[in-house]
């Protein structure tokens, strides 16, 4: 029966080696989870980053390969941390329903108001969230990448933006005519005050 002896240097060495192997195994399975969550485009980019000389054919060869089955000579040269997705937010039923309601509301309003839609897109862009308009419900899916607090924050900001836009009243034809007349008077007065100045 082998009993670990903390005073035995050989036992210490074996323990350290086992801990290193366990750590590497954990890292490998973490990388495998990241790899499974990546899109084919992200996988291709990661594979290409392993070697600049490797072409698209090389990337295509391993895109569908499970991470743990890709040769170590390749995986050891790829850092998947940049592709790690944030941990899925755990929400109570009430918070989930609230977030879902806000996202649906913003998605609907974006269909009705183009300026409102551009405001939402600009907010998402600041959060480095891309909207894939080739898929169904693209804006809803992009909004779902925000946490519930961000969704609520955006909901109120977008509401205020839409309200400020609704307060804008376009000028009447009479007001536009007055504006043109006033500008003409300003230009004529400027010609009198500065006769040597060329306006061509």
mmCIF file with all atom_site columns, C-alpha atoms in Angstrom:
data_model
loop_
_atom_site.group_PDB
_atom_site.id
_atom_site.type_symbol
_atom_site.label_atom_id
_atom_site.label_alt_id
_atom_site.label_comp_id
_atom_site.label_asym_id
_atom_site.label_entity_id
_atom_site.label_seq_id
_atom_site.pdbx_PDB_ins_code
_atom_site.Cartn_x
_atom_site.Cartn_y
_atom_site.Cartn_z
_atom_site.occupancy
_atom_site.B_iso_or_equiv
_atom_site.pdbx_formal_charge
_atom_site.auth_seq_id
_atom_site.auth_comp_id
_atom_site.auth_asym_id
_atom_site.auth_atom_id
_atom_site.pdbx_PDB_model_num
ATOM 1   C CA . UNK A 1 1   ? 0.000   0.000  0.000   1.00 0.00 ? 1   UNK A CA 1
ATOM 2   C CA . UNK A 1 2   ? 1.477   3.333  -1.135  1.00 0.00 ? 2   UNK A CA 1
ATOM 3   C CA . UNK A 1 3   ? 1.052   6.079  1.434   1.00 0.00 ? 3   UNK A CA 1
ATOM 4   C CA . UNK A 1 4   ? 1.994   9.634  0.517   1.00 0.00 ? 4   UNK A CA 1
ATOM 5   C CA . UNK A 1 5   ? 4.897   10.888 2.605   1.00 0.00 ? 5   UNK A CA 1
ATOM 6   C CA . UNK A 1 6   ? 5.312   14.704 2.461   1.00 0.00 ? 6   UNK A CA 1
ATOM 7   C CA . UNK A 1 7   ? 8.959   14.303 3.527   1.00 0.00 ? 7   UNK A CA 1
ATOM 8   C CA . UNK A 1 8   ? 9.769   11.976 0.662   1.00 0.00 ? 8   UNK A CA 1
ATOM 9   C CA . UNK A 1 9   ? 11.193  13.975 -2.297  1.00 0.00 ? 9   UNK A CA 1
ATOM 10  C CA . UNK A 1 10  ? 10.163  11.298 -4.786  1.00 0.00 ? 10  UNK A CA 1
ATOM 11  C CA . UNK A 1 11  ? 6.573   11.411 -3.480  1.00 0.00 ? 11  UNK A CA 1
ATOM 12  C CA . UNK A 1 12  ? 6.569   15.226 -3.807  1.00 0.00 ? 12  UNK A CA 1
ATOM 13  C CA . UNK A 1 13  ? 7.866   14.984 -7.370  1.00 0.00 ? 13  UNK A CA 1
ATOM 14  C CA . UNK A 1 14  ? 5.191   12.406 -8.306  1.00 0.00 ? 14  UNK A CA 1
ATOM 15  C CA . UNK A 1 15  ? 2.473   14.555 -6.726  1.00 0.00 ? 15  UNK A CA 1
ATOM 16  C CA . UNK A 1 16  ? 3.583   17.638 -8.657  1.00 0.00 ? 16  UNK A CA 1
ATOM 17  C CA . UNK A 1 17  ? 3.602   15.676 -11.894 1.00 0.00 ? 17  UNK A CA 1
ATOM 18  C CA . UNK A 1 18  ? 0.111   14.311 -11.219 1.00 0.00 ? 18  UNK A CA 1
ATOM 19  C CA . UNK A 1 19  ? -1.170  17.811 -10.417 1.00 0.00 ? 19  UNK A CA 1
ATOM 20  C CA . UNK A 1 20  ? 0.328   19.130 -13.661 1.00 0.00 ? 20  UNK A CA 1
ATOM 21  C CA . UNK A 1 21  ? -1.331  16.327 -15.631 1.00 0.00 ? 21  UNK A CA 1
ATOM 22  C CA . UNK A 1 22  ? -4.678  16.943 -13.917 1.00 0.00 ? 22  UNK A CA 1
ATOM 23  C CA . UNK A 1 23  ? -4.425  20.680 -14.609 1.00 0.00 ? 23  UNK A CA 1
ATOM 24  C CA . UNK A 1 24  ? -3.625  20.036 -18.266 1.00 0.00 ? 24  UNK A CA 1
ATOM 25  C CA . UNK A 1 25  ? -6.546  17.603 -18.516 1.00 0.00 ? 25  UNK A CA 1
ATOM 26  C CA . UNK A 1 26  ? -8.924  20.206 -17.046 1.00 0.00 ? 26  UNK A CA 1
ATOM 27  C CA . UNK A 1 27  ? -7.592  22.815 -19.489 1.00 0.00 ? 27  UNK A CA 1
ATOM 28  C CA . UNK A 1 28  ? -8.078  20.388 -22.393 1.00 0.00 ? 28  UNK A CA 1
ATOM 29  C CA . UNK A 1 29  ? -11.707 19.737 -21.468 1.00 0.00 ? 29  UNK A CA 1
ATOM 30  C CA . UNK A 1 30  ? -12.322 23.468 -20.974 1.00 0.00 ? 30  UNK A CA 1
ATOM 31  C CA . UNK A 1 31  ? -10.843 24.086 -24.429 1.00 0.00 ? 31  UNK A CA 1
ATOM 32  C CA . UNK A 1 32  ? -13.043 21.322 -25.839 1.00 0.00 ? 32  UNK A CA 1
ATOM 33  C CA . UNK A 1 33  ? -16.139 23.077 -24.440 1.00 0.00 ? 33  UNK A CA 1
ATOM 34  C CA . UNK A 1 34  ? -15.032 26.396 -25.975 1.00 0.00 ? 34  UNK A CA 1
ATOM 35  C CA . UNK A 1 35  ? -14.332 24.622 -29.298 1.00 0.00 ? 35  UNK A CA 1
ATOM 36  C CA . UNK A 1 36  ? -17.812 23.045 -29.332 1.00 0.00 ? 36  UNK A CA 1
ATOM 37  C CA . UNK A 1 37  ? -19.437 26.461 -28.783 1.00 0.00 ? 37  UNK A CA 1
ATOM 38  C CA . UNK A 1 38  ? -17.464 28.135 -31.609 1.00 0.00 ? 38  UNK A CA 1
ATOM 39  C CA . UNK A 1 39  ? -18.872 28.745 -35.073 1.00 0.00 ? 39  UNK A CA 1
ATOM 40  C CA . UNK A 1 40  ? -17.189 27.169 -38.126 1.00 0.00 ? 40  UNK A CA 1
ATOM 41  C CA . UNK A 1 41  ? -15.805 30.598 -39.055 1.00 0.00 ? 41  UNK A CA 1
ATOM 42  C CA . UNK A 1 42  ? -14.237 31.008 -35.600 1.00 0.00 ? 42  UNK A CA 1
ATOM 43  C CA . UNK A 1 43  ? -12.789 27.482 -35.756 1.00 0.00 ? 43  UNK A CA 1
ATOM 44  C CA . UNK A 1 44  ? -11.274 28.221 -39.154 1.00 0.00 ? 44  UNK A CA 1
ATOM 45  C CA . UNK A 1 45  ? -9.749  31.474 -37.846 1.00 0.00 ? 45  UNK A CA 1
ATOM 46  C CA . UNK A 1 46  ? -8.299  29.687 -34.820 1.00 0.00 ? 46  UNK A CA 1
ATOM 47  C CA . UNK A 1 47  ? -6.788  26.927 -36.973 1.00 0.00 ? 47  UNK A CA 1
ATOM 48  C CA . UNK A 1 48  ? -5.286  29.457 -39.381 1.00 0.00 ? 48  UNK A CA 1
ATOM 49  C CA . UNK A 1 49  ? -3.726  31.279 -36.413 1.00 0.00 ? 49  UNK A CA 1
ATOM 50  C CA . UNK A 1 50  ? -1.699  28.159 -35.625 1.00 0.00 ? 50  UNK A CA 1
ATOM 51  C CA . UNK A 1 51  ? 0.453   28.764 -38.693 1.00 0.00 ? 51  UNK A CA 1
ATOM 52  C CA . UNK A 1 52  ? 0.308   31.563 -41.264 1.00 0.00 ? 52  UNK A CA 1
ATOM 53  C CA . UNK A 1 53  ? 1.476   29.141 -43.959 1.00 0.00 ? 53  UNK A CA 1
ATOM 54  C CA . UNK A 1 54  ? -1.495  26.833 -43.464 1.00 0.00 ? 54  UNK A CA 1
ATOM 55  C CA . UNK A 1 55  ? -4.155  27.508 -46.061 1.00 0.00 ? 55  UNK A CA 1
ATOM 56  C CA . UNK A 1 56  ? -7.953  27.169 -46.070 1.00 0.00 ? 56  UNK A CA 1
ATOM 57  C CA . UNK A 1 57  ? -7.724  23.457 -46.939 1.00 0.00 ? 57  UNK A CA 1
ATOM 58  C CA . UNK A 1 58  ? -5.898  22.828 -43.667 1.00 0.00 ? 58  UNK A CA 1
ATOM 59  C CA . UNK A 1 59  ? -8.562  24.726 -41.739 1.00 0.00 ? 59  UNK A CA 1
ATOM 60  C CA . UNK A 1 60  ? -11.348 22.817 -43.508 1.00 0.00 ? 60  UNK A CA 1
ATOM 61  C CA . UNK A 1 61  ? -9.698  19.517 -42.615 1.00 0.00 ? 61  UNK A CA 1
ATOM 62  C CA . UNK A 1 62  ? -10.025 20.073 -38.846 1.00 0.00 ? 62  UNK A CA 1
ATOM 63  C CA . UNK A 1 63  ? -13.085 22.339 -38.579 1.00 0.00 ? 63  UNK A CA 1
ATOM 64  C CA . UNK A 1 64  ? -15.403 19.383 -37.934 1.00 0.00 ? 64  UNK A CA 1
ATOM 65  C CA . UNK A 1 65  ? -12.872 17.505 -35.786 1.00 0.00 ? 65  UNK A CA 1
ATOM 66  C CA . UNK A 1 66  ? -13.446 17.313 -32.004 1.00 0.00 ? 66  UNK A CA 1
ATOM 67  C CA . UNK A 1 67  ? -10.840 19.359 -30.120 1.00 0.00 ? 67  UNK A CA 1
ATOM 68  C CA . UNK A 1 68  ? -9.376  16.392 -28.244 1.00 0.00 ? 68  UNK A CA 1
ATOM 69  C CA . UNK A 1 69  ? -8.810  14.537 -31.542 1.00 0.00 ? 69  UNK A CA 1
ATOM 70  C CA . UNK A 1 70  ? -6.856  17.341 -33.215 1.00 0.00 ? 70  UNK A CA 1
ATOM 71  C CA . UNK A 1 71  ? -3.088  16.641 -32.990 1.00 0.00 ? 71  UNK A CA 1
ATOM 72  C CA . UNK A 1 72  ? -1.316  18.304 -30.055 1.00 0.00 ? 72  UNK A CA 1
ATOM 73  C CA . UNK A 1 73  ? 1.198   19.870 -32.439 1.00 0.00 ? 73  UNK A CA 1
ATOM 74  C CA . UNK A 1 74  ? -1.701  22.019 -33.680 1.00 0.00 ? 74  UNK A CA 1
ATOM 75  C CA . UNK A 1 75  ? -3.764  22.587 -30.523 1.00 0.00 ? 75  UNK A CA 1
ATOM 76  C CA . UNK A 1 76  ? -0.667  23.596 -28.511 1.00 0.00 ? 76  UNK A CA 1
ATOM 77  C CA . UNK A 1 77  ? -0.248  26.563 -30.875 1.00 0.00 ? 77  UNK A CA 1
ATOM 78  C CA . UNK A 1 78  ? -3.842  27.806 -30.602 1.00 0.00 ? 78  UNK A CA 1
ATOM 79  C CA . UNK A 1 79  ? -5.149  30.031 -27.790 1.00 0.00 ? 79  UNK A CA 1
ATOM 80  C CA . UNK A 1 80  ? -8.901  29.539 -27.489 1.00 0.00 ? 80  UNK A CA 1
ATOM 81  C CA . UNK A 1 81  ? -9.357  32.013 -24.627 1.00 0.00 ? 81  UNK A CA 1
ATOM 82  C CA . UNK A 1 82  ? -10.245 34.765 -27.089 1.00 0.00 ? 82  UNK A CA 1
ATOM 83  C CA . UNK A 1 83  ? -13.160 32.650 -28.324 1.00 0.00 ? 83  UNK A CA 1
ATOM 84  C CA . UNK A 1 84  ? -14.574 31.810 -24.891 1.00 0.00 ? 84  UNK A CA 1
ATOM 85  C CA . UNK A 1 85  ? -18.224 32.820 -24.644 1.00 0.00 ? 85  UNK A CA 1
ATOM 86  C CA . UNK A 1 86  ? -19.397 34.450 -21.395 1.00 0.00 ? 86  UNK A CA 1
ATOM 87  C CA . UNK A 1 87  ? -21.048 32.043 -18.992 1.00 0.00 ? 87  UNK A CA 1
ATOM 88  C CA . UNK A 1 88  ? -24.769 31.729 -19.600 1.00 0.00 ? 88  UNK A CA 1
ATOM 89  C CA . UNK A 1 89  ? -26.651 34.039 -17.288 1.00 0.00 ? 89  UNK A CA 1
ATOM 90  C CA . UNK A 1 90  ? -28.723 32.171 -14.712 1.00 0.00 ? 90  UNK A CA 1
ATOM 91  C CA . UNK A 1 91  ? -32.050 33.943 -14.319 1.00 0.00 ? 91  UNK A CA 1
ATOM 92  C CA . UNK A 1 92  ? -35.054 33.393 -12.128 1.00 0.00 ? 92  UNK A CA 1
ATOM 93  C CA . UNK A 1 93  ? -38.327 32.831 -13.983 1.00 0.00 ? 93  UNK A CA 1
ATOM 94  C CA . UNK A 1 94  ? -39.401 36.399 -13.207 1.00 0.00 ? 94  UNK A CA 1
ATOM 95  C CA . UNK A 1 95  ? -36.121 37.900 -14.479 1.00 0.00 ? 95  UNK A CA 1
ATOM 96  C CA . UNK A 1 96  ? -36.241 35.689 -17.567 1.00 0.00 ? 96  UNK A CA 1
ATOM 97  C CA . UNK A 1 97  ? -39.789 36.831 -18.373 1.00 0.00 ? 97  UNK A CA 1
ATOM 98  C CA . UNK A 1 98  ? -38.842 40.476 -17.797 1.00 0.00 ? 98  UNK A CA 1
ATOM 99  C CA . UNK A 1 99  ? -35.769 40.243 -20.048 1.00 0.00 ? 99  UNK A CA 1
ATOM 100 C CA . UNK A 1 100 ? -37.751 38.381 -22.716 1.00 0.00 ? 100 UNK A CA 1
ATOM 101 C CA . UNK A 1 101 ? -40.525 41.016 -22.645 1.00 0.00 ? 101 UNK A CA 1
ATOM 102 C CA . UNK A 1 102 ? -38.012 43.868 -23.064 1.00 0.00 ? 102 UNK A CA 1
ATOM 103 C CA . UNK A 1 103 ? -36.230 42.111 -25.946 1.00 0.00 ? 103 UNK A CA 1
ATOM 104 C CA . UNK A 1 104 ? -39.507 41.361 -27.738 1.00 0.00 ? 104 UNK A CA 1
ATOM 105 C CA . UNK A 1 105 ? -40.630 44.958 -27.268 1.00 0.00 ? 105 UNK A CA 1
ATOM 106 C CA . UNK A 1 106 ? -37.412 46.371 -28.704 1.00 0.00 ? 106 UNK A CA 1
ATOM 107 C CA . UNK A 1 107 ? -37.460 43.906 -31.615 1.00 0.00 ? 107 UNK A CA 1
ATOM 108 C CA . UNK A 1 108 ? -41.038 44.926 -32.461 1.00 0.00 ? 108 UNK A CA 1
ATOM 109 C CA . UNK A 1 109 ? -40.351 48.670 -32.167 1.00 0.00 ? 109 UNK A CA 1
ATOM 110 C CA . UNK A 1 110 ? -37.277 48.282 -34.404 1.00 0.00 ? 110 UNK A CA 1
ATOM 111 C CA . UNK A 1 111 ? -39.539 46.987 -37.190 1.00 0.00 ? 111 UNK A CA 1
ATOM 112 C CA . UNK A 1 112 ? -41.784 50.018 -36.819 1.00 0.00 ? 112 UNK A CA 1
ATOM 113 C CA . UNK A 1 113 ? -39.127 52.736 -36.500 1.00 0.00 ? 113 UNK A CA 1
ATOM 114 C CA . UNK A 1 114 ? -35.877 52.792 -38.494 1.00 0.00 ? 114 UNK A CA 1
ATOM 115 C CA . UNK A 1 115 ? -34.195 55.432 -36.285 1.00 0.00 ? 115 UNK A CA 1
ATOM 116 C CA . UNK A 1 116 ? -35.046 53.340 -33.202 1.00 0.00 ? 116 UNK A CA 1
ATOM 117 C CA . UNK A 1 117 ? -33.545 50.276 -34.921 1.00 0.00 ? 117 UNK A CA 1
ATOM 118 C CA . UNK A 1 118 ? -30.311 52.150 -35.702 1.00 0.00 ? 118 UNK A CA 1
ATOM 119 C CA . UNK A 1 119 ? -30.108 53.233 -32.043 1.00 0.00 ? 119 UNK A CA 1
ATOM 120 C CA . UNK A 1 120 ? -30.371 49.574 -30.921 1.00 0.00 ? 120 UNK A CA 1
ATOM 121 C CA . UNK A 1 121 ? -27.754 48.517 -33.495 1.00 0.00 ? 121 UNK A CA 1
ATOM 122 C CA . UNK A 1 122 ? -25.342 51.222 -32.295 1.00 0.00 ? 122 UNK A CA 1
ATOM 123 C CA . UNK A 1 123 ? -25.726 50.076 -28.674 1.00 0.00 ? 123 UNK A CA 1
ATOM 124 C CA . UNK A 1 124 ? -25.057 46.449 -29.615 1.00 0.00 ? 124 UNK A CA 1
ATOM 125 C CA . UNK A 1 125 ? -22.043 47.458 -31.688 1.00 0.00 ? 125 UNK A CA 1
ATOM 126 C CA . UNK A 1 126 ? -20.547 49.213 -28.636 1.00 0.00 ? 126 UNK A CA 1
ATOM 127 C CA . UNK A 1 127 ? -20.910 45.897 -26.795 1.00 0.00 ? 127 UNK A CA 1
ATOM 128 C CA . UNK A 1 128 ? -19.095 44.107 -29.686 1.00 0.00 ? 128 UNK A CA 1
ATOM 129 C CA . UNK A 1 129 ? -22.234 42.147 -30.538 1.00 0.00 ? 129 UNK A CA 1
ATOM 130 C CA . UNK A 1 130 ? -22.783 41.417 -34.218 1.00 0.00 ? 130 UNK A CA 1
ATOM 131 C CA . UNK A 1 131 ? -26.301 41.076 -35.651 1.00 0.00 ? 131 UNK A CA 1
ATOM 132 C CA . UNK A 1 132 ? -26.651 38.218 -38.134 1.00 0.00 ? 132 UNK A CA 1
ATOM 133 C CA . UNK A 1 133 ? -29.525 39.305 -40.374 1.00 0.00 ? 133 UNK A CA 1
ATOM 134 C CA . UNK A 1 134 ? -29.330 36.026 -42.313 1.00 0.00 ? 134 UNK A CA 1
ATOM 135 C CA . UNK A 1 135 ? -30.999 34.148 -39.440 1.00 0.00 ? 135 UNK A CA 1
ATOM 136 C CA . UNK A 1 136 ? -34.509 34.257 -38.026 1.00 0.00 ? 136 UNK A CA 1
ATOM 137 C CA . UNK A 1 137 ? -35.230 36.870 -35.316 1.00 0.00 ? 137 UNK A CA 1
ATOM 138 C CA . UNK A 1 138 ? -31.721 38.391 -35.671 1.00 0.00 ? 138 UNK A CA 1
ATOM 139 C CA . UNK A 1 139 ? -32.225 41.386 -33.382 1.00 0.00 ? 139 UNK A CA 1
ATOM 140 C CA . UNK A 1 140 ? -33.834 39.311 -30.623 1.00 0.00 ? 140 UNK A CA 1
ATOM 141 C CA . UNK A 1 141 ? -30.933 36.827 -30.714 1.00 0.00 ? 141 UNK A CA 1
ATOM 142 C CA . UNK A 1 142 ? -28.365 39.630 -30.623 1.00 0.00 ? 142 UNK A CA 1
ATOM 143 C CA . UNK A 1 143 ? -30.147 41.289 -27.678 1.00 0.00 ? 143 UNK A CA 1
ATOM 144 C CA . UNK A 1 144 ? -30.154 37.952 -25.861 1.00 0.00 ? 144 UNK A CA 1
ATOM 145 C CA . UNK A 1 145 ? -26.348 38.138 -25.687 1.00 0.00 ? 145 UNK A CA 1
ATOM 146 C CA . UNK A 1 146 ? -26.722 41.060 -23.262 1.00 0.00 ? 146 UNK A CA 1
ATOM 147 C CA . UNK A 1 147 ? -27.316 40.362 -19.585 1.00 0.00 ? 147 UNK A CA 1
ATOM 148 C CA . UNK A 1 148 ? -30.654 41.336 -18.035 1.00 0.00 ? 148 UNK A CA 1
ATOM 149 C CA . UNK A 1 149 ? -29.292 44.623 -16.617 1.00 0.00 ? 149 UNK A CA 1
ATOM 150 C CA . UNK A 1 150 ? -27.901 45.658 -20.001 1.00 0.00 ? 150 UNK A CA 1
ATOM 151 C CA . UNK A 1 151 ? -31.203 44.782 -21.690 1.00 0.00 ? 151 UNK A CA 1
ATOM 152 C CA . UNK A 1 152 ? -33.111 46.885 -19.140 1.00 0.00 ? 152 UNK A CA 1
ATOM 153 C CA . UNK A 1 153 ? -30.649 49.766 -19.537 1.00 0.00 ? 153 UNK A CA 1
ATOM 154 C CA . UNK A 1 154 ? -30.991 49.654 -23.325 1.00 0.00 ? 154 UNK A CA 1
ATOM 155 C CA . UNK A 1 155 ? -34.775 49.397 -23.074 1.00 0.00 ? 155 UNK A CA 1
ATOM 156 C CA . UNK A 1 156 ? -34.999 52.672 -21.114 1.00 0.00 ? 156 UNK A CA 1
ATOM 157 C CA . UNK A 1 157 ? -32.399 54.454 -23.270 1.00 0.00 ? 157 UNK A CA 1
ATOM 158 C CA . UNK A 1 158 ? -34.174 53.403 -26.452 1.00 0.00 ? 158 UNK A CA 1
ATOM 159 C CA . UNK A 1 159 ? -37.515 54.487 -24.960 1.00 0.00 ? 159 UNK A CA 1
ATOM 160 C CA . UNK A 1 160 ? -36.084 57.946 -24.134 1.00 0.00 ? 160 UNK A CA 1
ATOM 161 C CA . UNK A 1 161 ? -34.586 58.172 -27.620 1.00 0.00 ? 161 UNK A CA 1
ATOM 162 C CA . UNK A 1 162 ? -37.906 57.357 -29.268 1.00 0.00 ? 162 UNK A CA 1
ATOM 163 C CA . UNK A 1 163 ? -39.680 59.875 -27.025 1.00 0.00 ? 163 UNK A CA 1
ATOM 164 C CA . UNK A 1 164 ? -37.187 62.608 -27.968 1.00 0.00 ? 164 UNK A CA 1
ATOM 165 C CA . UNK A 1 165 ? -37.722 61.814 -31.649 1.00 0.00 ? 165 UNK A CA 1
ATOM 166 C CA . UNK A 1 166 ? -41.505 62.066 -31.253 1.00 0.00 ? 166 UNK A CA 1
ATOM 167 C CA . UNK A 1 167 ? -41.118 65.612 -29.868 1.00 0.00 ? 167 UNK A CA 1
ATOM 168 C CA . UNK A 1 168 ? -39.481 66.720 -33.119 1.00 0.00 ? 168 UNK A CA 1
ATOM 169 C CA . UNK A 1 169 ? -41.978 68.685 -35.244 1.00 0.00 ? 169 UNK A CA 1
ATOM 170 C CA . UNK A 1 170 ? -40.983 69.287 -38.876 1.00 0.00 ? 170 UNK A CA 1
ATOM 171 C CA . UNK A 1 171 ? -41.229 72.917 -40.013 1.00 0.00 ? 171 UNK A CA 1
ATOM 172 C CA . UNK A 1 172 ? -44.329 74.035 -41.901 1.00 0.00 ? 172 UNK A CA 1
ATOM 173 C CA . UNK A 1 173 ? -43.975 75.256 -45.529 1.00 0.00 ? 173 UNK A CA 1
ATOM 174 C CA . UNK A 1 174 ? -44.412 78.827 -44.247 1.00 0.00 ? 174 UNK A CA 1
ATOM 175 C CA . UNK A 1 175 ? -41.612 78.366 -41.703 1.00 0.00 ? 175 UNK A CA 1
ATOM 176 C CA . UNK A 1 176 ? -39.349 76.903 -44.406 1.00 0.00 ? 176 UNK A CA 1
ATOM 177 C CA . UNK A 1 177 ? -40.088 79.889 -46.671 1.00 0.00 ? 177 UNK A CA 1
ATOM 178 C CA . UNK A 1 178 ? -39.313 82.301 -43.810 1.00 0.00 ? 178 UNK A CA 1
ATOM 179 C CA . UNK A 1 179 ? -36.033 80.468 -43.180 1.00 0.00 ? 179 UNK A CA 1
ATOM 180 C CA . UNK A 1 180 ? -35.012 80.782 -46.851 1.00 0.00 ? 180 UNK A CA 1
ATOM 181 C CA . UNK A 1 181 ? -35.979 84.478 -46.809 1.00 0.00 ? 181 UNK A CA 1
ATOM 182 C CA . UNK A 1 182 ? -33.977 85.126 -43.628 1.00 0.00 ? 182 UNK A CA 1
ATOM 183 C CA . UNK A 1 183 ? -30.917 83.377 -45.049 1.00 0.00 ? 183 UNK A CA 1
ATOM 184 C CA . UNK A 1 184 ? -31.165 85.472 -48.238 1.00 0.00 ? 184 UNK A CA 1
ATOM 185 C CA . UNK A 1 185 ? -31.301 88.661 -46.115 1.00 0.00 ? 185 UNK A CA 1
ATOM 186 C CA . UNK A 1 186 ? -28.232 87.541 -44.134 1.00 0.00 ? 186 UNK A CA 1
ATOM 187 C CA . UNK A 1 187 ? -26.290 86.851 -47.364 1.00 0.00 ? 187 UNK A CA 1
ATOM 188 C CA . UNK A 1 188 ? -27.296 90.209 -48.905 1.00 0.00 ? 188 UNK A CA 1
ATOM 189 C CA . UNK A 1 189 ? -26.290 92.068 -45.746 1.00 0.00 ? 189 UNK A CA 1
ATOM 190 C CA . UNK A 1 190 ? -22.978 90.188 -45.770 1.00 0.00 ? 190 UNK A CA 1
ATOM 191 C CA . UNK A 1 191 ? -22.361 91.322 -49.365 1.00 0.00 ? 191 UNK A CA 1
ATOM 192 C CA . UNK A 1 192 ? -22.911 94.940 -48.257 1.00 0.00 ? 192 UNK A CA 1
ATOM 193 C CA . UNK A 1 193 ? -20.711 94.584 -45.167 1.00 0.00 ? 193 UNK A CA 1
ATOM 194 C CA . UNK A 1 194 ? -17.893 92.700 -46.978 1.00 0.00 ? 194 UNK A CA 1
ATOM 195 C CA . UNK A 1 195 ? -17.904 93.839 -50.635 1.00 0.00 ? 195 UNK A CA 1
ATOM 196 C CA . UNK A 1 196 ? -14.403 92.500 -51.394 1.00 0.00 ? 196 UNK A CA 1
ATOM 197 C CA . UNK A 1 197 ? -15.111 88.956 -50.254 1.00 0.00 ? 197 UNK A CA 1
ATOM 198 C CA . UNK A 1 198 ? -15.636 86.400 -53.030 1.00 0.00 ? 198 UNK A CA 1
ATOM 199 C CA . UNK A 1 199 ? -18.509 83.917 -52.478 1.00 0.00 ? 199 UNK A CA 1
ATOM 200 C CA . UNK A 1 200 ? -17.934 81.963 -55.734 1.00 0.00 ? 200 UNK A CA 1
#
